[in-house]
XYZ file of C-alpha atoms in Angstrom:
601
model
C -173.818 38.585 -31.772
C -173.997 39.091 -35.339
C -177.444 39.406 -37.382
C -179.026 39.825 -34.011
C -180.290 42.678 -31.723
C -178.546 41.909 -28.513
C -175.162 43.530 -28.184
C -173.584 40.895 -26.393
C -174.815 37.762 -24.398
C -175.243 37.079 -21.367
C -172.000 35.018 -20.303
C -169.867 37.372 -22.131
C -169.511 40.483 -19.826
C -166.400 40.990 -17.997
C -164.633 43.840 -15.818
C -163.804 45.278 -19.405
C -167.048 45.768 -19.977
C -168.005 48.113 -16.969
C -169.311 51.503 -18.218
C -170.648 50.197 -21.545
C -174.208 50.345 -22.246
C -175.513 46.559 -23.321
C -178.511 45.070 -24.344
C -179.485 41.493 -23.451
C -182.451 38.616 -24.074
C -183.222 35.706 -22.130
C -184.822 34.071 -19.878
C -185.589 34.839 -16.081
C -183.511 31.976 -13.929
C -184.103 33.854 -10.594
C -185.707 36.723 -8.883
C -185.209 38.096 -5.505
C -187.367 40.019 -4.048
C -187.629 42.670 -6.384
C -184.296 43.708 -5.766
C -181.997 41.892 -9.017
C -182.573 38.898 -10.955
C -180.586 36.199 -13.116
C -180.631 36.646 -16.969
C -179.715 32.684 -18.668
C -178.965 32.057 -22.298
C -177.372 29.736 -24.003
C -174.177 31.019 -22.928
C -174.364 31.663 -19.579
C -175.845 34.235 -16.928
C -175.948 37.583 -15.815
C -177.191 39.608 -12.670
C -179.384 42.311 -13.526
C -180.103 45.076 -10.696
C -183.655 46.004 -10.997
C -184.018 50.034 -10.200
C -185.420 51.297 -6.938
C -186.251 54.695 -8.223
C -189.667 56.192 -8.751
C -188.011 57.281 -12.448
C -188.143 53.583 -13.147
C -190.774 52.499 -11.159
C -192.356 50.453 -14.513
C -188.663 48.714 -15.293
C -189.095 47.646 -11.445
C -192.718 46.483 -11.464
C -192.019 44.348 -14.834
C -189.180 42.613 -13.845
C -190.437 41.976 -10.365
C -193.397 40.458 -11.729
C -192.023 38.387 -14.711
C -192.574 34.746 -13.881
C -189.530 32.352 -14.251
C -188.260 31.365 -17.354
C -190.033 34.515 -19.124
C -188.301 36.230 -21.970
C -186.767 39.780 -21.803
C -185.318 42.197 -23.211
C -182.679 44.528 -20.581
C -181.086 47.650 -21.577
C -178.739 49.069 -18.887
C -175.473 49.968 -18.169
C -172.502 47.045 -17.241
C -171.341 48.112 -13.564
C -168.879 46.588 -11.070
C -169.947 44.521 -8.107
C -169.879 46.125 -5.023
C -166.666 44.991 -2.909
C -166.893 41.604 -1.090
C -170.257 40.502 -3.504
C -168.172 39.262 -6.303
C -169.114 35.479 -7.467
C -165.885 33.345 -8.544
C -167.970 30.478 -9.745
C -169.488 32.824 -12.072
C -168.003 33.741 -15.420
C -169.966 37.170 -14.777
C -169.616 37.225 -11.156
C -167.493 40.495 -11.259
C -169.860 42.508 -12.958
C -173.688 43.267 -12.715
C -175.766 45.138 -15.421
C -178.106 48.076 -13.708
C -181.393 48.012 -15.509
C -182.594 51.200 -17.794
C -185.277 50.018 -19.847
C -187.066 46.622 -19.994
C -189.323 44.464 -21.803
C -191.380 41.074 -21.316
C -191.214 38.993 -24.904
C -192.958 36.394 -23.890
C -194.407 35.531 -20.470
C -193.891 31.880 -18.992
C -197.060 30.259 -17.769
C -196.803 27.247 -14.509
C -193.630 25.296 -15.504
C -194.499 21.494 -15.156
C -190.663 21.086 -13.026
C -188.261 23.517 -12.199
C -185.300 24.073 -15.031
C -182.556 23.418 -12.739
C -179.930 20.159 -12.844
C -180.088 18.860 -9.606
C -183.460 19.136 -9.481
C -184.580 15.109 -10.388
C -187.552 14.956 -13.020
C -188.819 11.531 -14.285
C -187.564 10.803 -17.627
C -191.198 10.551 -18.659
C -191.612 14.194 -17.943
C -188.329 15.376 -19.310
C -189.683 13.822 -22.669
C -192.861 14.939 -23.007
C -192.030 18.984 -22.241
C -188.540 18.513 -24.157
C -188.318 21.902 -25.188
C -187.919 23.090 -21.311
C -185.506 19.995 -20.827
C -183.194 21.141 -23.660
C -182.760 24.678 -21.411
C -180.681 22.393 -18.746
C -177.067 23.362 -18.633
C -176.473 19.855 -19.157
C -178.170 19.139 -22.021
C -177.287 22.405 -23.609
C -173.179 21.695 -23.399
C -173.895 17.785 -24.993
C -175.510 19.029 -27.629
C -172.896 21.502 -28.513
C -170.188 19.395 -27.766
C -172.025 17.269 -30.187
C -171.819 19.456 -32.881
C -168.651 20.593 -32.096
C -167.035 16.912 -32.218
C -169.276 16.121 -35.723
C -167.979 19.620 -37.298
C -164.212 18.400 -36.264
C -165.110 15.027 -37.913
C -166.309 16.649 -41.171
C -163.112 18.578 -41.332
C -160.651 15.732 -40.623
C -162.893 13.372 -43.085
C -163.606 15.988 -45.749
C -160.910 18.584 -45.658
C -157.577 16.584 -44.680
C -158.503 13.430 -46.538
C -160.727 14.251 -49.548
C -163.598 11.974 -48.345
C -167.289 12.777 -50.088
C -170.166 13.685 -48.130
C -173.138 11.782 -50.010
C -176.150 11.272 -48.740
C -178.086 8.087 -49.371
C -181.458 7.150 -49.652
C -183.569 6.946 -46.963
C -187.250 5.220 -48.917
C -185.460 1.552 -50.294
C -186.253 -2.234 -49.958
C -185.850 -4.827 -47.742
C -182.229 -6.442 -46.232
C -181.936 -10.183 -46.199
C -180.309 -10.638 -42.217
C -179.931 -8.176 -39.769
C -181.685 -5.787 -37.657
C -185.509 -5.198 -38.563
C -186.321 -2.657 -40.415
C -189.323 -0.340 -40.776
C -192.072 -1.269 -43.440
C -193.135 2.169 -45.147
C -196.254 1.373 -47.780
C -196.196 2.578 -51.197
C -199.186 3.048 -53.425
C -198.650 0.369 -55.481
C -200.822 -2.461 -53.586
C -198.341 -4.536 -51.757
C -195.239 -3.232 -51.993
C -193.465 -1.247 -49.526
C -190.212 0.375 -48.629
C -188.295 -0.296 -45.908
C -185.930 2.311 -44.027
C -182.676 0.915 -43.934
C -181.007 0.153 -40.697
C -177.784 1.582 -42.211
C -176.523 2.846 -45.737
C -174.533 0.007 -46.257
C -175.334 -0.954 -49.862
C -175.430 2.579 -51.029
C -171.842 3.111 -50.106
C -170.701 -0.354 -51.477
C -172.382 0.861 -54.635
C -170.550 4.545 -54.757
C -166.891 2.393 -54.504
C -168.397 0.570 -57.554
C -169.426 3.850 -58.798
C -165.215 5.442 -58.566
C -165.832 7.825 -55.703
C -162.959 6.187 -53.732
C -164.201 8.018 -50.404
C -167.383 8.178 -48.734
C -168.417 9.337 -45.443
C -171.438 10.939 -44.054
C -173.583 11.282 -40.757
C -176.437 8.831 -41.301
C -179.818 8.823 -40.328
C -180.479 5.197 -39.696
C -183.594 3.113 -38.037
C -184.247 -0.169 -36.793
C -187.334 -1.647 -35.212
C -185.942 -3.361 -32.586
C -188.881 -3.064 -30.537
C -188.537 -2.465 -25.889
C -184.251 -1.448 -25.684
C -183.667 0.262 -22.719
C -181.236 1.875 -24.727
C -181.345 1.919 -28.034
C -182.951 4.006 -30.190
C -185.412 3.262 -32.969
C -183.664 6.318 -35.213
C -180.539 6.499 -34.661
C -176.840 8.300 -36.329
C -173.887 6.931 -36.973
C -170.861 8.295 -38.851
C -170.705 6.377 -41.915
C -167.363 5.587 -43.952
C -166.111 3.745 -46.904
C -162.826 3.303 -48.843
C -161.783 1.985 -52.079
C -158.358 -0.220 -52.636
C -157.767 -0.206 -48.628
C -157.190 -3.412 -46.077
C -158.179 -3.976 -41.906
C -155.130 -1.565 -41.052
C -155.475 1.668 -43.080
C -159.364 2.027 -41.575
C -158.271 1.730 -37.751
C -155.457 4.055 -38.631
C -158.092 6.356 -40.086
C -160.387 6.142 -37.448
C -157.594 6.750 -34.680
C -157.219 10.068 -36.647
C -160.513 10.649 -37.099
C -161.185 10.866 -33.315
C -157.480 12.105 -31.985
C -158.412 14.852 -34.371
C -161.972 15.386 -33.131
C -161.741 14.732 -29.623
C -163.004 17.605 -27.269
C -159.822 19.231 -25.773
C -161.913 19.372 -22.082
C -162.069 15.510 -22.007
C -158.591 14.940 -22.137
C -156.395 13.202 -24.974
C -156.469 9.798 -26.714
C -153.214 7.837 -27.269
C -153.300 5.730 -30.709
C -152.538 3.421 -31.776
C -155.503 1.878 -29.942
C -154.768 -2.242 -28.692
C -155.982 -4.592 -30.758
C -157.683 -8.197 -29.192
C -158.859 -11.004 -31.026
C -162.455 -11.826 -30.566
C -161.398 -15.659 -28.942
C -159.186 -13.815 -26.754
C -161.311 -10.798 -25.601
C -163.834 -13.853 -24.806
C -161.459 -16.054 -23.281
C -160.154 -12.991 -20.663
C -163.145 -11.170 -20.735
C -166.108 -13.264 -21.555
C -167.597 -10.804 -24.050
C -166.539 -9.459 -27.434
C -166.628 -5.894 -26.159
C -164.351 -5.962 -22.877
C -164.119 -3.033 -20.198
C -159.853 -2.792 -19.680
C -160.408 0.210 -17.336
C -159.978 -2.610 -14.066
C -158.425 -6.307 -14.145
C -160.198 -9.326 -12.854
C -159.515 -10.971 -15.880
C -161.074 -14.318 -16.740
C -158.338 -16.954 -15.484
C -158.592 -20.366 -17.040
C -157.212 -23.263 -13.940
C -158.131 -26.182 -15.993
C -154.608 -27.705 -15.283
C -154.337 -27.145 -11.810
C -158.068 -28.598 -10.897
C -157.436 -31.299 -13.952
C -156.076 -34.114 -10.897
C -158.997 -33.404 -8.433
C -161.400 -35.624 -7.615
C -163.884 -32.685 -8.309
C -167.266 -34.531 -10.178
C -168.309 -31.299 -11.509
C -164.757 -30.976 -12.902
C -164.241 -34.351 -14.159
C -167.514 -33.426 -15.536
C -166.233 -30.348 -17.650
C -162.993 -31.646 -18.657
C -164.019 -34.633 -20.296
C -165.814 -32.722 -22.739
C -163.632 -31.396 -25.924
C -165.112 -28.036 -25.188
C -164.754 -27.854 -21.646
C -162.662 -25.812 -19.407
C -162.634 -24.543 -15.577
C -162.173 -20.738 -15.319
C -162.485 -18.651 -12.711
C -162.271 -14.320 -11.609
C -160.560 -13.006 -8.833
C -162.457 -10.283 -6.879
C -159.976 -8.049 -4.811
C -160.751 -7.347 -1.347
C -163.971 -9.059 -1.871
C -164.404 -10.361 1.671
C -164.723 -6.776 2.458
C -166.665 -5.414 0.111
C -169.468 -7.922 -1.089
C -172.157 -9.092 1.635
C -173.404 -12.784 1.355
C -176.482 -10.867 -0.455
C -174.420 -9.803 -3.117
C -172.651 -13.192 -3.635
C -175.945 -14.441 -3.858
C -177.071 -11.986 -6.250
C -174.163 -12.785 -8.285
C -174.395 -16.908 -8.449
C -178.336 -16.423 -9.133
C -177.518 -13.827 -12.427
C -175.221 -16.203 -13.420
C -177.680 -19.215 -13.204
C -180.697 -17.224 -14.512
C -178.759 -15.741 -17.569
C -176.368 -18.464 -18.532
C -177.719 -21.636 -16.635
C -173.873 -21.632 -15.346
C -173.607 -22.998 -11.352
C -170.904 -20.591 -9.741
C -168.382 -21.765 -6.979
C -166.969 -19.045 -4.176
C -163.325 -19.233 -2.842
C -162.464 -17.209 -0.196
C -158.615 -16.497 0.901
C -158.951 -15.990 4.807
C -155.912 -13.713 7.250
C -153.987 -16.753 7.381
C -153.909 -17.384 4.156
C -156.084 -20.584 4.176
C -158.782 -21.276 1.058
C -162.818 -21.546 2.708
C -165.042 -23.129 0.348
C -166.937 -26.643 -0.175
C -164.260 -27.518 -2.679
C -160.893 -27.682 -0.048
C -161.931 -31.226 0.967
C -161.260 -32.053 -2.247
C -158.141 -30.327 -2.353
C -154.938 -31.250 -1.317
C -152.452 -28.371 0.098
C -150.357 -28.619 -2.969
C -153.150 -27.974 -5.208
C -154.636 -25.311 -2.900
C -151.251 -23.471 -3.552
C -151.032 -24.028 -6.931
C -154.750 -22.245 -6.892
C -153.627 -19.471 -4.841
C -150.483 -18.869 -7.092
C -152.516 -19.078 -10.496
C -155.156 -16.422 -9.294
C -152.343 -14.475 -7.323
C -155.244 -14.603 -4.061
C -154.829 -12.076 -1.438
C -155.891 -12.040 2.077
C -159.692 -11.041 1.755
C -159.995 -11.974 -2.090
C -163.087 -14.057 -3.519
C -162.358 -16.176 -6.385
C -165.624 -17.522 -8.425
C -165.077 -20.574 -10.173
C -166.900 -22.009 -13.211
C -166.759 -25.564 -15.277
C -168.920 -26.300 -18.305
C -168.663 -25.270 -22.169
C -165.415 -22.819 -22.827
C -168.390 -20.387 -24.312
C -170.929 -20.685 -21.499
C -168.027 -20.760 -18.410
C -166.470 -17.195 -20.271
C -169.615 -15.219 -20.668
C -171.168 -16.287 -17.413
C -167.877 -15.148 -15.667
C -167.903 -12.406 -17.878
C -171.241 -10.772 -16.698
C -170.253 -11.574 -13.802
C -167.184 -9.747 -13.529
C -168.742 -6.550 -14.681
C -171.648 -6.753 -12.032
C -168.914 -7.317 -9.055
C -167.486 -4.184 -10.201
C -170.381 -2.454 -10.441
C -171.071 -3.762 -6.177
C -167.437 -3.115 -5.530
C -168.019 0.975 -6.579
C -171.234 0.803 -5.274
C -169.634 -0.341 -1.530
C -166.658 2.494 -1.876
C -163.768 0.739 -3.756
C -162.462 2.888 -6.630
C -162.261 0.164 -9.661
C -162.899 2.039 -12.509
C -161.707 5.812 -13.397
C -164.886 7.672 -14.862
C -162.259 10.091 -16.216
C -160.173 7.039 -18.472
C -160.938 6.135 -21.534
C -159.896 3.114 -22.941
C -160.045 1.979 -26.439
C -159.913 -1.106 -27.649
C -160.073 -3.023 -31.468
C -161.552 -6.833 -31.287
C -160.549 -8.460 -34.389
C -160.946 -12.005 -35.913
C -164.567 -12.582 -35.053
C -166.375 -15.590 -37.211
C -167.875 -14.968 -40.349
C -170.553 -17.196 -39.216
C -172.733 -17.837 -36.199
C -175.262 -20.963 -35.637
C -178.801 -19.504 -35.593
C -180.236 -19.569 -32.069
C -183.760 -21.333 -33.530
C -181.979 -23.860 -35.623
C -177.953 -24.751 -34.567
C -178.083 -26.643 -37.992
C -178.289 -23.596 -39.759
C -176.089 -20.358 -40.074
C -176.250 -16.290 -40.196
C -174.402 -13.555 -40.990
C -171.992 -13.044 -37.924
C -172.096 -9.141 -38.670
C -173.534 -9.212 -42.426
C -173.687 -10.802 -45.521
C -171.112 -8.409 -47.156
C -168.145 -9.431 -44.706
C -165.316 -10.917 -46.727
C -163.656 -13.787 -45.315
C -160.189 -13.703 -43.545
C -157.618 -14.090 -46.528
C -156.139 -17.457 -44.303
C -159.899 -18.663 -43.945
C -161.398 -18.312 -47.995
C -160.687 -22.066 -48.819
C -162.375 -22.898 -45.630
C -165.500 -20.979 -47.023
C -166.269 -23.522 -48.991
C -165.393 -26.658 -47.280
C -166.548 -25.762 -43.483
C -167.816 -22.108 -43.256
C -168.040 -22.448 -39.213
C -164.472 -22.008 -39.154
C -164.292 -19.159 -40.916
C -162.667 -15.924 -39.163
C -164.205 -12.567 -40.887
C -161.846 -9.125 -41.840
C -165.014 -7.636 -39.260
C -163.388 -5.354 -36.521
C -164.936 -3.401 -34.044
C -164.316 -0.588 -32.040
C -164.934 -0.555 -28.276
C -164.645 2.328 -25.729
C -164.792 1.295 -21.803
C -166.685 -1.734 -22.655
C -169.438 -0.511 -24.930
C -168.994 -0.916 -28.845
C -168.752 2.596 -30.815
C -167.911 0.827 -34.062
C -168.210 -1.632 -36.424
C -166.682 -2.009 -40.121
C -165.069 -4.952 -42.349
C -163.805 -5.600 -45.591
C -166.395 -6.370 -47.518
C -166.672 -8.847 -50.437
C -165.789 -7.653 -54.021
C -166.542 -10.952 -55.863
C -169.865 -11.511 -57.122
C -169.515 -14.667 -56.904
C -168.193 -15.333 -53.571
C -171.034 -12.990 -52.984
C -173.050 -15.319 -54.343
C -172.027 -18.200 -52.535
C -172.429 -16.959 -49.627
C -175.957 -15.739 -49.588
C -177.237 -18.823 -51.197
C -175.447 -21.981 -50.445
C -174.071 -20.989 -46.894
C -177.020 -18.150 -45.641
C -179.828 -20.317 -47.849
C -181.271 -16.906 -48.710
C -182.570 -15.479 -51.746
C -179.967 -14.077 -54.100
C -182.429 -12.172 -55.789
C -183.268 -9.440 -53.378
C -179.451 -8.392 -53.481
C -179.420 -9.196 -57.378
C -178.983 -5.211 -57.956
C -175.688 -5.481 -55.573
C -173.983 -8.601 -56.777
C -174.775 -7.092 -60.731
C -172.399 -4.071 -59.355
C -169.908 -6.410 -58.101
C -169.792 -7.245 -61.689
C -168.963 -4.583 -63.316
C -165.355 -4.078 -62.172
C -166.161 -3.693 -58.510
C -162.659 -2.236 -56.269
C -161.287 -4.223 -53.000
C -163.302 -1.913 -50.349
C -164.248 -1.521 -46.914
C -165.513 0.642 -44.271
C -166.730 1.308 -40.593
C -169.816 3.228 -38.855
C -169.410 4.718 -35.560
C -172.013 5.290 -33.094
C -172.050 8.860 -32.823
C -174.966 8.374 -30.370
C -173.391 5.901 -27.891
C -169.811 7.467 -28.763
C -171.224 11.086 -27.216
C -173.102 9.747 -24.361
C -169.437 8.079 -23.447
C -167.462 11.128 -23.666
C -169.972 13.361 -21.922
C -170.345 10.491 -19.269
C -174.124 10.532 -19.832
C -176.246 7.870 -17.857
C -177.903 7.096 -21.328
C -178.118 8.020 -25.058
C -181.271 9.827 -24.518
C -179.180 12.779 -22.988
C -177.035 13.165 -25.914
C -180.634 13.010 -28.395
C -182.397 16.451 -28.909
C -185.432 14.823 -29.284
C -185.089 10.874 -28.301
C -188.242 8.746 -27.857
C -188.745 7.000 -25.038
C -186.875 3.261 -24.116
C -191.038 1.776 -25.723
C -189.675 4.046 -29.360
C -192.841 6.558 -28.567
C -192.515 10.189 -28.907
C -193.816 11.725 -25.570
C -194.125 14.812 -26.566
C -195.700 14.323 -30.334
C -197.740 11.550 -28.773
C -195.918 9.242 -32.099
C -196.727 6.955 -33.343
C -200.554 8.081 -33.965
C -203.641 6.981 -35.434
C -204.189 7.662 -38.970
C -208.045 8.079 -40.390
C -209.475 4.595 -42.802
C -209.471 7.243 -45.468
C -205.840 8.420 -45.330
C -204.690 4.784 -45.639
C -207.236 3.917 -48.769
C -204.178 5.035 -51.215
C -202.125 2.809 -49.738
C -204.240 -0.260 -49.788
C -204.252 -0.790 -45.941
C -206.580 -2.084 -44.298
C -206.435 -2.376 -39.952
C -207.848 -5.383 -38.287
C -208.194 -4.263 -34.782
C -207.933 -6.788 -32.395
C -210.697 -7.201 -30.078
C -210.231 -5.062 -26.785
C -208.657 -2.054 -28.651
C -211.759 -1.989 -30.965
C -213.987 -1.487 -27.762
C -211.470 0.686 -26.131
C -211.695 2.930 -29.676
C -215.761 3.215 -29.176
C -215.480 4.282 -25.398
């Protein structure tokens, strides 16, 4: 309450407090019949008896007639409750404040939805009146838990470890690779600036530049265009370290968030697992796996390899082949013939993979098209390598290793997701489960042209130490020092090692990436000029929030997000700008056809 006029707030007042004279601000949550009403701020409520006396007959007929969500001003004295009106689920609930003098600040006009939690409001309308979303308990405690965790970060990062809060440019040029970035024009004719989808140059260039240890909380954009949810601005907790390998940055990021974790959410337990990115792919079919459940990816290539299965034949004769299949538990119970339908179709639809259902009946017997090809040892070898229960569904797959694993993989997470939804407790929402994938490939064929390669991560990745001589004799076996970070199936992180060699920089942008050197020529000068062994990692702070406040998106962790279509609802941004306002800048907009007409109506 310091450097303000209240005395205390309003989710402050205890039994202590009774005979003290208080005055409090906030807004109207509730009104009964003239007879007390609910005072809100940002740190809880209060009941305020409104007087019955003719002595105070204009306290009464202002409060009675301040609309919801109003601000006041009460001045009164902090009383008990009367016996047997006492509210345990309030903070408050012992006490009540009788009302002496009063004052409306600021009257609230027809609110466009009620500013309660369980009261449902489309998303559209939440954005576009923002400021009366942001009043929602909920939305109040992310934010400050927000702040809170950041504030523990800065001290862990800053005070404990000598790191450097810098801040970076936010008006620079174009990144070869990558996310795309924002164009901002200049007025030199031409040339622009772009926004850069992180400050990872910048803090290469301050290792060059001896600081030894960055870190700040980045503003960063990307245009990435309709995300459900992603944002087109976004932060991320941004780190780099001189003279330091793979292992002392996951030690310092276990630190960084044992240290910073909100006590209410529980504790972490470091060291976190670590999974190569084959093997989180191989069990998991994705390279950021949820190890809250099981149903792990199960690869029965050996015990199918005798059948006289086409399909199988089929997969196995091909180098890259394999037959892999998930076990769903209790599946017979829980999944309708809908939702194994639902599941085979996603599976075709997103990965053009055909899925195969097994199902272990009460006796013990396999039911599927595939028995008659089975004999009774192989159907037990099948039941022994999936460990099959009474009531379990296996889905099979066979095709390409890659294809069969992230097929299976999708899979696996929507069966879970029908398995909660019919009543069976798979995942704990209270758990949270770390995870490091490690090992990933430098390289990745481009999805237009398989002939040519990108930048698994980025172009500043150094190669696994085992790997560098394979850099320059077959790059697409190259395994990268990239790690990331991944919480309950959702990646909060990403770092590597980055390249210190201006010439293996050089390489690699121009004979394996075929880009231009020269956009980067600035960077691989640095590298240069006595440039230290460095690396780093970003987290999410976004993403990392929304998981630890258990928020159905990122949006509810954002104080002022735009929408899932990157338009502010309630600015009504992106806008249009006048012909005259864009002359400096040497723009010129050709308006196609319809929205010309639609201007002139």
């Amino acid at each position: 309450n310091s450097f303000v006029t209240r005395t205390n707030t309003c989710g402050e007042l205890r039994a202590a407090h009774v005979g003290q004279k208080v005055t409090l601000y906030g807004w109207v949550q509730y009104q009964r019949q003239g007879l007390f009403l609910v005072l809100r701020d940002f740190q809880g409520l209060t009941q305020v008896i409104i007087p019955q006396d003719e002595a105070h007959s204009h306290v009464k007929e202002l409060l009675s007639s301040a609309p919801l969500e109003s601000v006041v001003r009460v001045t009164g004295t902090v009383s008990p409750r009367p016996l047997g009106q006492e509210n345990p689920k309030m903070p408050t609930g012992d006490i009540e404040v009788k009302a002496e003098t009063a004052e409306i600040l600021n009257s609230c006009k027809k609110l466009p939805f009620e500013i309660k939690d369980f009261i449902k409001k489309s998303e559209a309308l939440r954005m576009q009146y923002r400021y009366l979303d942001l009043r929602s308990s909920r939305l109040q405690w992310a934010l400050r838990l927000r702040s809170r965790v950041v504030m523990r970060m800065r001290e862990y990062l800053c005070n404990l470890h000598g790191f450097v809060d810098v801040e970076t440019p936010t008006l620079f040029k174009r990144t070869p690779g990558g996310a795309k970035e924002f164009l901002v024009p200049s007025r030199e004719a031409g040339k622009f600036y772009s926004l850069p989808q992180s400050p990872q140059q910048f803090k290469q260039l301050l290792m060059v530049g001896g600081l030894d240890r960055y870190f700040q909380v980045a503003r960063c954009y990307r245009d990435e265009g309709s995300r459900p949810d992603r944002q087109p601005e976004f932060t991320q907790i941004d780190i780099e370290m001189s003279f330091v390998d793979q292992a002392g940055i996951q030690r310092l990021i276990e630190g960084l968030l044992q240290h910073s974790w909100p006590e209410e959410r529980g504790s972490i337990v470091t060291p976190f697992p670590s999974m190569t990115y084959e093997e989180a792919l191989a069990e998991y079919g994705t390279d950021k796996p949820d190890t809250r459940f099981g149903m792990k990816i199960m690869d029965i290539s050996d015990v199918l390899r005798g059948s006289n299965i086409h399909f199988v034949q089929n997969a196995l004769s091909n180098p890259r082949g394999s037959i892999r299949a998930i076990c769903i538990p209790q599946g017979v119970r829980y999944l309708t013939n809908k939702d194994l339908g639902s599941l085979k179709e996603s599976a075709r639809s997103q990965f053009n993979q055909e899925i195969m259902e097994i199902i272990c009946r009460p006796d013990g017997s396999l039911k599927s098209l595939l028995t008659k090809f089975l004999g009774e040892k192989e159907q037990s070898e099948l039941i022994q390598a999936l460990n099959m229960q009474e009531g379990d569904v296996v889905l099979l797959a066979a095709g390409d290793h890659k294809q069969v694993c992230s097929a299976l993989g999708a899979v696996r997470l929507l069966s879970a997701n029908l398995l909660e939804t019919a009543g069976l407790a798979l995942r704990d929402p209270t758990a949270f489960h770390f995870l490091w994938v490690v090992d990933f490939p430098l390289f990745l064929p481009k999805a237009e042209n398989p002939t040519e390669l990108e930048s698994a991560h980025h172009p500043f990745t150094a190669p696994h130490p085992s790997d560098v001589s394979l850099l320059y004799s077959d790059p697409t076996k190259v395994r990268s020092q990239h790690y990331d970070l991944v919480l309950n199936g959702n990646e909060v992180g990403g770092g590597s090692i980055r390249i210190h060699s201006a010439e293996q920089q050089r390489f690699v942008l121009e004979k394996v990436l075929k880009e231009d050197s020269e956009v980067l020529s600035h960077l691989i000068e640095a590298l240069e000029f006595g440039a230290p062994p460095h690396g780093g990692i970003a987290l999410g702070l976004d993403r990392l929030i929304s998981l630890i406040v258990d928020a159905p998106s990122i949006r509810d962790v954002i104080a002022f997000p735009k929408s899932f279509r990157g338009r502010d609802l309630m600015g009504n941004a992106p806008d249009y700008v006048t012909p005259e306002e864009l002359e400096p800048y040497h723009i010129q907009v050709s308006w196609p056809l319809e929205e010309k007409e639609a201007k002139k109506n």
